Coordinates of C-alpha atoms in Angstrom, one line a residue:
M6 CA -17.0 1.6 7.2
W7 CA -14.4 2.3 9.8
G8 CA -15.2 3.9 13.3
L9 CA -12.4 6.0 14.5
C10 CA -13.9 6.5 18.0
Y11 CA -13.8 2.4 19.3
L12 CA -10.8 1.5 21.5
S13 CA -9.8 -1.4 19.1
T14 CA -9.1 1.7 16.4
L15 CA -7.6 4.0 19.0
H16 CA -5.1 1.2 19.8
Y17 CA -3.3 -1.5 18.0
G18 CA -2.0 -4.8 19.2
L19 CA 1.9 -5.4 18.9
T20 CA 4.2 -8.5 19.8
R21 CA 8.0 -8.1 19.3
I22 CA 8.1 -11.3 17.4
Q23 CA 7.9 -11.2 13.5
A24 CA 7.5 -14.1 11.4
D25 CA 9.3 -14.7 8.2
V26 CA 9.3 -17.8 6.0
M27 CA 13.0 -18.7 5.2
I28 CA 15.0 -21.3 3.4
D29 CA 17.2 -23.0 5.8
E30 CA 20.7 -24.3 5.1
D31 CA 19.3 -28.0 3.8
G32 CA 17.0 -26.4 1.4
S33 CA 13.9 -26.9 3.6
Q34 CA 11.3 -23.9 4.3
A35 CA 10.3 -22.6 7.7
V36 CA 8.7 -20.1 9.7
H37 CA 11.6 -18.2 11.6
I38 CA 11.6 -15.2 13.9
A39 CA 13.0 -12.6 12.1
P40 CA 16.7 -12.1 12.3
E41 CA 16.2 -8.2 13.2
A42 CA 13.6 -8.8 15.9
Y43 CA 15.2 -7.6 18.5
D44 CA 17.1 -5.0 17.1
L45 CA 14.0 -3.4 16.1
A46 CA 12.5 -4.0 19.4
V47 CA 14.7 -2.1 21.0
A48 CA 14.8 0.8 18.3
E49 CA 11.0 1.1 18.5
F50 CA 9.7 -0.4 21.8
G51 CA 12.5 0.0 24.3
D52 CA 9.8 1.0 26.8
S53 CA 7.9 -2.1 26.6
L54 CA 11.2 -4.6 26.7
W55 CA 10.8 -5.4 30.3
F56 CA 7.4 -6.5 29.7
W57 CA 8.3 -9.1 27.1
E58 CA 11.3 -10.2 29.3
A59 CA 9.2 -10.9 32.0
S60 CA 7.4 -13.2 29.9
L61 CA 10.1 -15.7 29.1
P62 CA 10.5 -19.0 31.0
R63 CA 13.3 -18.9 33.5
P64 CA 16.1 -19.7 33.0
L65 CA 16.4 -18.8 29.0
T66 CA 19.9 -18.1 28.0
G67 CA 20.2 -14.8 26.5
G68 CA 16.7 -13.3 26.9
L69 CA 14.9 -12.2 24.4
A70 CA 18.0 -11.1 22.2
S71 CA 18.5 -15.2 21.7
L72 CA 15.2 -15.7 20.0
S73 CA 16.1 -13.6 16.7
G74 CA 16.2 -16.0 13.8
R75 CA 15.3 -19.0 15.7
K76 CA 13.2 -21.6 14.0
V77 CA 9.5 -21.7 15.1
L78 CA 8.8 -25.4 15.4
L79 CA 4.7 -24.7 16.8
I80 CA 2.7 -21.9 17.2
D81 CA -0.3 -22.5 19.7
G82 CA 0.4 -26.0 19.6
Q83 CA 0.2 -26.2 15.4
D84 CA 2.1 -26.5 12.9
P85 CA 3.4 -22.7 12.2
F86 CA 2.0 -22.7 8.7
V87 CA -1.5 -23.5 9.9
A88 CA -1.3 -20.6 12.3
V89 CA 0.2 -18.7 9.5
D90 CA -2.5 -19.1 7.0
R91 CA -5.3 -18.9 9.6
N92 CA -3.8 -15.4 10.4
A93 CA -3.6 -14.5 6.5
N94 CA -7.4 -15.5 6.3
I95 CA -8.5 -12.7 8.3
T96 CA -5.8 -10.1 8.0
G97 CA -4.0 -8.0 5.0
G98 CA -4.5 -5.4 2.9
Y99 CA -5.7 -7.3 -0.4
Q100 CA -2.1 -8.5 -0.6
S101 CA -1.6 -11.8 -2.0
H102 CA -2.5 -14.4 0.5
A103 CA 1.2 -15.6 0.9
T104 CA 2.9 -12.6 1.2
R105 CA 1.4 -10.7 4.4
Q106 CA 4.8 -11.1 6.3
N107 CA 6.9 -8.3 7.6
S108 CA 8.8 -6.6 4.7
Y109 CA 10.4 -3.0 3.8
H110 CA 9.0 -0.3 1.9
R111 CA 10.0 2.9 0.6
G112 CA 8.5 5.5 2.4
P113 CA 8.3 9.4 1.5
D114 CA 10.9 9.9 4.5
G115 CA 13.1 6.9 4.0
W116 CA 12.8 3.2 3.9
E117 CA 10.7 2.0 6.6
Y118 CA 9.7 -1.5 8.3
S119 CA 6.5 -3.4 8.1
L120 CA 6.0 -5.7 11.1
G121 CA 3.5 -7.5 9.2
N122 CA -0.3 -9.1 10.0
F123 CA 1.1 -11.7 12.6
A124 CA 3.2 -9.1 14.8
T125 CA 0.5 -6.1 14.3
H126 CA -3.1 -6.8 15.1
P127 CA -5.6 -3.8 14.2
H128 CA -8.1 -5.1 16.9
P129 CA -7.6 -7.3 20.0
L130 CA -8.0 -10.5 18.2
T131 CA -5.9 -12.5 21.0
D132 CA -3.9 -11.5 24.0
E133 CA -0.8 -13.9 23.6
V134 CA 1.0 -16.3 21.3
E135 CA 2.5 -19.4 22.2
L136 CA 5.7 -20.4 20.4
T137 CA 7.6 -23.6 20.4
I138 CA 11.2 -22.7 19.1
E139 CA 14.0 -24.6 18.4
Y140 CA 16.6 -23.9 21.1
P141 CA 19.9 -25.7 20.8
V142 CA 21.6 -23.3 23.5
Q143 CA 19.1 -24.9 26.1
G144 CA 20.1 -28.7 24.7
Q145 CA 16.3 -28.8 23.6
N146 CA 13.6 -26.9 22.2
V147 CA 11.6 -24.3 24.5
T148 CA 8.4 -23.2 24.5
V149 CA 7.2 -19.3 25.3
T150 CA 4.4 -17.2 25.5
L151 CA 4.6 -13.8 24.8
P152 CA 1.7 -11.5 25.1
Y153 CA 0.3 -8.8 22.6
R154 CA 0.9 -5.2 24.2
S155 CA -1.5 -2.4 23.0
R156 CA 0.0 0.5 21.8
F157 CA -2.2 3.8 21.5
G158 CA -2.3 5.3 18.1
S159 CA -0.2 8.3 17.3
S160 CA -3.2 10.1 15.6
S161 CA -5.6 9.1 18.9
K162 CA -6.5 11.8 21.2
H163 CA -5.6 11.2 24.6
F164 CA -8.9 10.5 27.1
T165 CA -9.6 10.0 30.9
D166 CA -13.2 9.0 30.8
S167 CA -16.1 8.1 28.4
K168 CA -17.1 11.7 28.2
T169 CA -13.6 12.9 27.0
L170 CA -13.3 9.6 24.8
R171 CA -16.0 10.6 23.0
E172 CA -15.5 14.4 22.8
N173 CA -11.9 13.8 21.6
N174 CA -12.4 10.7 19.1
C175 CA -15.8 10.1 18.2
I176 CA -17.2 13.6 17.2
A177 CA -17.1 14.0 13.2
T178 CA -14.1 16.2 12.4
P179 CA -14.0 19.1 9.6
T180 CA -13.1 16.7 7.0
T181 CA -15.2 13.8 7.9
N182 CA -17.6 15.1 5.7
G183 CA -17.4 17.1 2.4
L184 CA -18.0 20.8 1.5
D185 CA -19.4 23.0 -1.4
L186 CA -16.3 23.9 -3.0
Y187 CA -18.2 26.9 -4.5
G188 CA -19.9 27.7 -1.6
V189 CA -17.4 28.6 0.8
P190 CA -14.6 31.3 1.1
P191 CA -11.5 30.7 -0.6
D192 CA -9.3 30.8 2.7
Q193 CA -11.8 27.9 4.5
L194 CA -11.4 25.8 1.3
V195 CA -7.7 26.1 1.8
D196 CA -8.4 25.3 5.6
Y197 CA -10.2 22.2 4.6
L198 CA -8.0 20.9 2.2
E199 CA -4.7 21.3 4.2
E200 CA -6.3 19.3 7.0
P201 CA -5.5 15.6 6.6
K202 CA -8.6 13.6 6.3
P203 CA -9.0 10.8 9.3
L204 CA -8.5 8.0 6.8
A205 CA -4.9 9.4 5.6
I206 CA -3.5 7.4 8.9
Y207 CA -4.7 4.2 7.0
Q208 CA -3.5 4.8 3.7
Q209 CA 0.0 4.0 2.3
Q210 CA 0.8 7.3 0.6
P211 CA 1.9 10.5 1.4
I212 CA -0.3 13.3 2.2
L213 CA -1.3 15.3 -0.9
S214 CA -0.6 18.9 -1.4
P215 CA -3.9 21.2 -1.4
V216 CA -3.5 22.1 -5.1
D217 CA -3.2 18.5 -6.1
Y218 CA -6.2 17.7 -4.3
R219 CA -8.2 20.4 -5.5
E220 CA -7.3 19.2 -9.1
R221 CA -8.8 16.0 -8.2
H222 CA -6.1 13.6 -9.7
P223 CA -7.9 10.2 -9.9
V224 CA -6.4 7.9 -7.3
N225 CA -6.8 4.5 -6.2
V226 CA -5.7 3.9 -2.6
L227 CA -7.2 1.1 -0.3
L228 CA -7.8 1.5 3.3
D229 CA -6.3 -1.0 5.6
G230 CA -7.5 -2.2 9.0
N231 CA -4.0 -1.3 10.8
P232 CA -2.7 2.3 10.6
L233 CA 0.9 2.8 9.2
I234 CA 3.5 2.5 11.7
N235 CA 6.7 4.5 10.6
I236 CA 9.5 2.1 11.7
G237 CA 13.1 2.8 10.0
L238 CA 14.5 -0.2 8.3
P239 CA 17.6 -1.1 10.3
E240 CA 20.8 0.5 8.8
T241 CA 21.9 -3.0 8.3
L242 CA 19.3 -3.7 6.2
A243 CA 18.5 -0.5 4.5
P244 CA 20.6 -0.1 0.8
S245 CA 24.2 1.3 1.1
L246 CA 24.2 2.0 -2.5
E247 CA 24.2 6.0 -3.3
P248 CA 20.9 7.1 -4.6
L249 CA 21.0 9.0 -7.7
N250 CA 20.3 12.6 -7.2
S251 CA 17.0 12.4 -8.9
S252 CA 15.3 10.3 -6.4
Y253 CA 12.5 11.7 -4.7
S254 CA 10.2 11.4 -2.1
V255 CA 8.8 7.5 -2.6
A256 CA 10.6 6.8 -5.7
E257 CA 14.7 6.1 -5.1
F258 CA 17.1 5.1 -8.1
F259 CA 20.1 2.8 -7.9
M260 CA 22.4 1.2 -9.7
L261 CA 23.8 -2.4 -8.8
K262 CA 27.2 -3.1 -8.4
D263 CA 27.1 -4.9 -11.8
N264 CA 26.7 -1.5 -13.3
K265 CA 24.2 -2.5 -15.7
T266 CA 21.1 -3.4 -13.4
G267 CA 19.1 -0.3 -12.7
V268 CA 16.5 -0.2 -9.8
L269 CA 13.6 2.0 -9.3
A270 CA 12.4 1.4 -5.6
L271 CA 8.8 2.6 -5.8
G272 CA 7.0 3.0 -2.4
S273 CA 3.7 4.4 -3.6
F274 CA 2.1 6.0 -7.0
S275 CA 1.5 9.2 -5.0
A276 CA 3.6 12.0 -3.8
K277 CA 3.1 15.4 -2.3
N278 CA 3.7 17.1 -5.7
Y279 CA 1.8 15.4 -8.9
T280 CA 3.8 17.2 -11.3
L281 CA 7.3 17.1 -9.9
F282 CA 6.6 13.1 -9.5
G283 CA 6.0 12.6 -12.9
Q284 CA 9.2 14.4 -14.0
V285 CA 11.4 12.9 -11.1
L286 CA 10.2 9.5 -13.0
L287 CA 11.4 10.2 -16.3
D288 CA 14.5 12.1 -15.3
G289 CA 15.5 9.0 -12.7
L290 CA 14.8 6.5 -15.3
K291 CA 17.0 8.6 -17.8
G292 CA 19.9 8.9 -15.0
L293 CA 20.0 5.2 -15.0
K294 CA 20.4 5.0 -18.6
R295 CA 23.4 7.4 -18.7
A296 CA 24.8 5.4 -15.7
G297 CA 25.0 2.7 -18.1
A298 CA 22.1 0.6 -17.0
E299 CA 20.6 -2.2 -19.6
Q300 CA 18.3 -3.4 -17.6
L301 CA 15.7 -2.5 -14.9
I302 CA 14.2 -3.9 -11.8
V303 CA 11.0 -1.9 -10.4
D304 CA 10.6 -2.8 -6.9
V305 CA 7.1 -1.7 -5.7
T306 CA 7.4 -3.9 -2.6
N307 CA 4.7 -3.0 0.1
N308 CA 3.3 -0.5 -2.4
G309 CA 0.3 -1.4 -0.7
G310 CA -0.6 -4.7 -2.5
G311 CA -2.2 -2.6 -5.0
K312 CA -2.9 0.6 -3.2
L313 CA -2.1 2.7 -6.5
G314 CA -2.4 6.8 -5.6
Y315 CA -2.2 8.7 -8.9
I316 CA -3.7 6.2 -11.4
C317 CA -1.9 8.9 -14.2
I318 CA 1.4 8.2 -12.6
A319 CA 1.3 4.4 -13.0
H320 CA 0.1 5.1 -16.8
W321 CA 3.0 7.5 -17.3
L322 CA 5.4 5.0 -16.1
H323 CA 4.2 2.3 -18.4
R324 CA 4.6 4.8 -20.9
I325 CA 7.7 6.2 -20.5
I326 CA 9.6 2.8 -20.2
I327 CA 7.6 0.8 -22.9
G328 CA 7.3 3.6 -25.6
P329 CA 4.8 4.6 -28.0
K330 CA 2.6 1.5 -29.3
D331 CA -0.9 0.3 -29.2
T332 CA -0.8 -0.7 -25.9
T333 CA 0.3 2.9 -24.5
V334 CA -1.1 5.3 -27.0
P335 CA -3.7 7.1 -26.6
Q336 CA -3.5 5.7 -23.1
A337 CA -1.8 3.0 -21.2
G338 CA -4.6 2.1 -18.8
L339 CA -7.5 0.2 -18.4
D340 CA -11.1 0.8 -19.8
T341 CA -13.1 1.2 -16.9
T342 CA -16.9 1.3 -15.5
T343 CA -18.1 3.6 -13.0
R344 CA -21.4 3.5 -10.8
A345 CA -24.2 5.4 -12.4
G346 CA -27.1 5.4 -10.1
P347 CA -30.3 7.8 -10.0
L348 CA -27.9 10.1 -7.8
A349 CA -24.8 9.9 -9.6
Q350 CA -26.9 10.9 -13.0
L351 CA -28.3 13.6 -11.1
I352 CA -24.9 15.0 -10.2
A353 CA -23.8 14.7 -13.9
K354 CA -27.0 16.6 -14.7
R355 CA -26.5 19.3 -12.4
V356 CA -22.8 19.7 -13.8
A357 CA -24.1 19.8 -17.3
E358 CA -26.1 23.0 -15.9
G359 CA -22.9 24.6 -14.9
H360 CA -22.4 23.8 -11.3
D361 CA -19.0 22.9 -11.9
P362 CA -17.4 25.7 -13.6
D363 CA -13.7 25.2 -12.7
G364 CA -13.8 21.5 -13.6
L365 CA -13.3 20.0 -9.9
L366 CA -15.8 17.1 -9.7
L367 CA -15.3 13.7 -10.6
Y368 CA -18.7 13.6 -12.4
N369 CA -17.2 16.5 -14.6
P370 CA -17.1 14.6 -18.0
T371 CA -14.6 17.0 -19.7
R372 CA -12.3 14.9 -17.2
W373 CA -13.1 11.9 -18.9
T374 CA -12.9 10.1 -22.9
N375 CA -14.7 7.0 -23.5
A376 CA -13.6 3.9 -24.8
T377 CA -12.6 5.2 -28.3
N378 CA -10.5 8.0 -26.6
E379 CA -13.2 10.3 -27.4
P380 CA -14.3 13.2 -25.2
M381 CA -17.5 12.4 -23.2
P382 CA -20.8 14.1 -23.8
T383 CA -21.0 17.4 -21.7
D384 CA -25.0 17.5 -21.9
G385 CA -25.2 15.3 -18.8
T386 CA -26.0 12.3 -20.9
W387 CA -22.6 10.7 -20.0
L388 CA -23.6 8.4 -17.3
E389 CA -26.6 7.0 -18.7
P390 CA -26.3 3.1 -19.0
H391 CA -25.4 2.0 -22.4
K392 CA -5.1 -3.0 -17.9
I393 CA -1.6 -4.8 -14.6
T394 CA -1.1 -3.8 -18.2
M395 CA 2.6 -4.0 -18.2
S396 CA 2.8 -7.8 -17.5
K397 CA 0.0 -8.8 -19.5
E398 CA 0.7 -6.7 -22.2
E399 CA 4.4 -6.0 -22.7
G400 CA 5.5 -9.1 -21.2
V401 CA 7.1 -7.6 -18.1
R402 CA 8.2 -10.5 -15.6
T403 CA 6.7 -10.3 -12.3
A404 CA 8.6 -12.0 -9.0
V405 CA 7.0 -12.0 -5.7
V406 CA 9.4 -12.0 -2.6
G407 CA 9.1 -14.5 0.0
G408 CA 5.8 -17.1 0.6
K409 CA 5.2 -20.6 1.4
Q410 CA 6.5 -23.0 -1.2
G411 CA 4.0 -24.8 -3.1
V412 CA 1.2 -21.7 -2.7
Q413 CA 0.9 -19.7 -6.1
Q414 CA 2.2 -16.4 -5.5
H415 CA 0.4 -13.3 -7.1
Y416 CA 1.8 -9.8 -8.0
C417 CA -1.1 -7.6 -7.0
G418 CA -4.5 -7.7 -4.8
I419 CA -6.3 -4.7 -6.4
V420 CA -5.6 -3.4 -9.7
G421 CA -7.3 -0.9 -11.8
G422 CA -10.3 1.7 -11.2
Q423 CA -10.6 4.4 -9.0
S424 CA -11.2 4.5 -5.2
T425 CA -12.8 7.5 -3.2
D426 CA -14.3 8.1 -0.1
F427 CA -17.8 9.2 1.5
S428 CA -16.2 13.1 2.2
T429 CA -15.3 13.1 -1.8
I430 CA -18.8 11.9 -2.7
D431 CA -20.3 14.3 -0.3
T432 CA -18.2 17.2 -1.9
E433 CA -19.7 16.2 -5.4
I434 CA -23.1 16.2 -3.8
K435 CA -23.0 19.4 -1.9
S436 CA -21.0 21.1 -4.9
T437 CA -23.9 20.6 -7.4
K438 CA -26.7 21.7 -4.6
L439 CA -28.1 18.4 -4.1
K440 CA -27.8 17.7 -0.2
N441 CA -31.6 18.0 0.2
H442 CA -32.3 15.8 -2.3
T443 CA -34.0 12.5 -0.6
L444 CA -31.2 10.0 -2.3
A445 CA -28.5 12.4 -0.6
P446 CA -27.2 10.5 2.3
P447 CA -27.0 12.9 5.4
D448 CA -23.9 14.1 7.1
L449 CA -22.0 11.7 9.2
L450 CA -22.3 12.6 13.0
T451 CA -19.3 10.4 14.1
N452 CA -15.7 10.1 13.1
H453 CA -16.2 7.5 10.5
I454 CA -14.6 6.8 7.1
Q455 CA -16.5 4.8 4.5
G456 CA -14.4 3.8 1.6
I457 CA -15.9 3.7 -1.8
T458 CA -14.9 2.0 -5.1
W459 CA -16.2 4.5 -7.9
R460 CA -14.7 2.7 -11.0
L461 CA -13.2 -0.7 -12.0
G462 CA -10.9 -1.6 -14.9
Y463 CA -11.9 -4.1 -17.2
G464 CA -9.6 -7.2 -17.7
I465 CA -6.8 -7.7 -20.4
D466 CA -7.4 -11.6 -20.9
N467 CA -10.7 -11.3 -20.4
P468 CA -12.0 -7.5 -21.3
T469 CA -15.7 -8.5 -20.3
E470 CA -14.9 -8.7 -16.6
P471 CA -12.6 -6.6 -14.3
E472 CA -9.3 -6.9 -14.1
E473 CA -9.5 -7.4 -10.0
W474 CA -11.2 -10.7 -10.5
Q475 CA -8.5 -12.2 -12.9
D476 CA -5.5 -14.2 -12.0
H477 CA -2.3 -12.3 -11.5
D478 CA 0.4 -15.0 -11.1
A479 CA 3.6 -13.8 -10.6
D480 CA 6.4 -15.2 -12.9
I481 CA 9.0 -15.8 -10.3
S482 CA 9.0 -16.5 -6.8
I483 CA 12.0 -15.6 -4.9
P484 CA 12.4 -17.4 -1.8
L485 CA 14.0 -15.8 1.4
T486 CA 17.2 -16.6 3.3
R487 CA 18.6 -15.5 6.1
E488 CA 21.1 -13.2 4.0
S489 CA 18.3 -11.8 2.1
V490 CA 14.9 -11.5 4.1
N491 CA 14.1 -7.5 4.5
N492 CA 17.3 -7.0 2.7
P493 CA 16.5 -4.8 -0.7
V494 CA 20.1 -4.8 -2.2
A495 CA 20.2 -8.7 -1.4
I496 CA 17.1 -9.2 -3.0
W497 CA 17.9 -7.1 -5.8
E498 CA 21.1 -9.0 -6.6
T499 CA 19.0 -12.1 -6.5
L500 CA 16.5 -11.2 -8.7
T501 CA 19.2 -10.0 -11.2
K502 CA 20.8 -13.4 -11.1
Q503 CA 17.7 -15.5 -11.6
V504 CA 15.9 -13.2 -14.2
F505 CA 18.8 -11.4 -16.2
E506 CA 21.5 -13.9 -16.6
H507 CA 19.2 -15.9 -18.3
P508 CA 17.1 -15.1 -22.1
P509 CA 15.0 -13.6 -22.5
A510 CA 16.3 -10.3 -21.4
T511 CA 15.3 -6.9 -23.2
A512 CA 17.3 -4.1 -23.1
L513 CA 16.1 -1.2 -21.4
L514 CA 14.7 1.8 -23.2
V515 CA 13.4 5.2 -21.6
Q516 CA 11.2 6.8 -24.1
D517 CA 10.7 10.5 -24.2
P518 CA 6.7 11.3 -23.8

């Protein structure tokens, strides 16, 4: 449950130091301040630079700018990896423990930069951080103390006292709770669907169009403690390659300079228009083939660590790359289990009695098939108790960028299933006229969010347990260097050399549906 009216969620803490784990020239691995740290600080936090400059010891040759790229010897008096691991234990949106560092992300409006969980805190966990830095310019190591500076969230509403704090930020909004889809005029329904939900700022996906939301395409998007911060990836790091014309929103297609490696940079499995998004993926992959691509890299860096949007888009991508076979037909996803509590069964029963004539609700059995791909029964009994597929089923190799040497890297955090939220389930309850039932929860009175796991997907290696519980060890770990850190093209070229220049390499095929 997230509360959006507390000071700790209206603000988030920032320091201008982003930590990277990089390989030094001698082959050893160490924690460094990101080489691009100062450029980002100037572009995004120019009005706060004086605050951090004033905290530096005097004299420090070069000031803040001179810290970028420096090797960090101690963090708060401890080995840097001790501090980084301690931070990773309490932060992160379900990513692999070793990959919660700053990174890049393909967003709907361009390439974006994630500051990482060390430089950005969702709550005031600490006021400052002490860094001991290798600093040959001074002829010795230097220790600096950099404060975290609180920043007012872009979606937070200003207040002057406790009364306006609560009035502006704490009262339930029109979308905090659900509504009866069949009990409001069409114009009111459109207004409801067009207003972003409070949880939208914590989801790594574009805001869905009202039409797509109304059609209730299954989604699986995790909530994170940090709101999204849209910081542009510096021009020196953003891909200089010309994207293919079929690129759209969070999906961008490139050909590398070797003229045989295609790249799909996929920042999310959601885009505003569901139908167009699916067609773009097919057209883009065909465009890569026409351009001569023989092999493909799908870059899902910072795709939420598993924050899938449209579940069917992930299945669709699997199908058009792999083609028709027993792992993709009749569907390329995982078998799933949903919760079937007493209230859920009552909703399914009311749907069977005709309370969802337009087929809008999640509990409508016409939306689902069983494990043998047969339609679910429509008599209200379908809820009565009685596949990370491309890697495990198709042998697609997975790579993780960055992370500490000696720590097993994983290529996903949450997989399979379907996530939803309180307002969506409340809509199911209200639309089937069950809001007054004793099992139905009351409306939320405050501006809160509650995430709900609605379905879990069964595993591939062990189909008796959810896939989420099982191992997802990456095949390849790509260490970062000063030249490749947060540089997508440099990372893709490194990956190409490590993966495609050595067998086995399967030729790229793009299959018509």
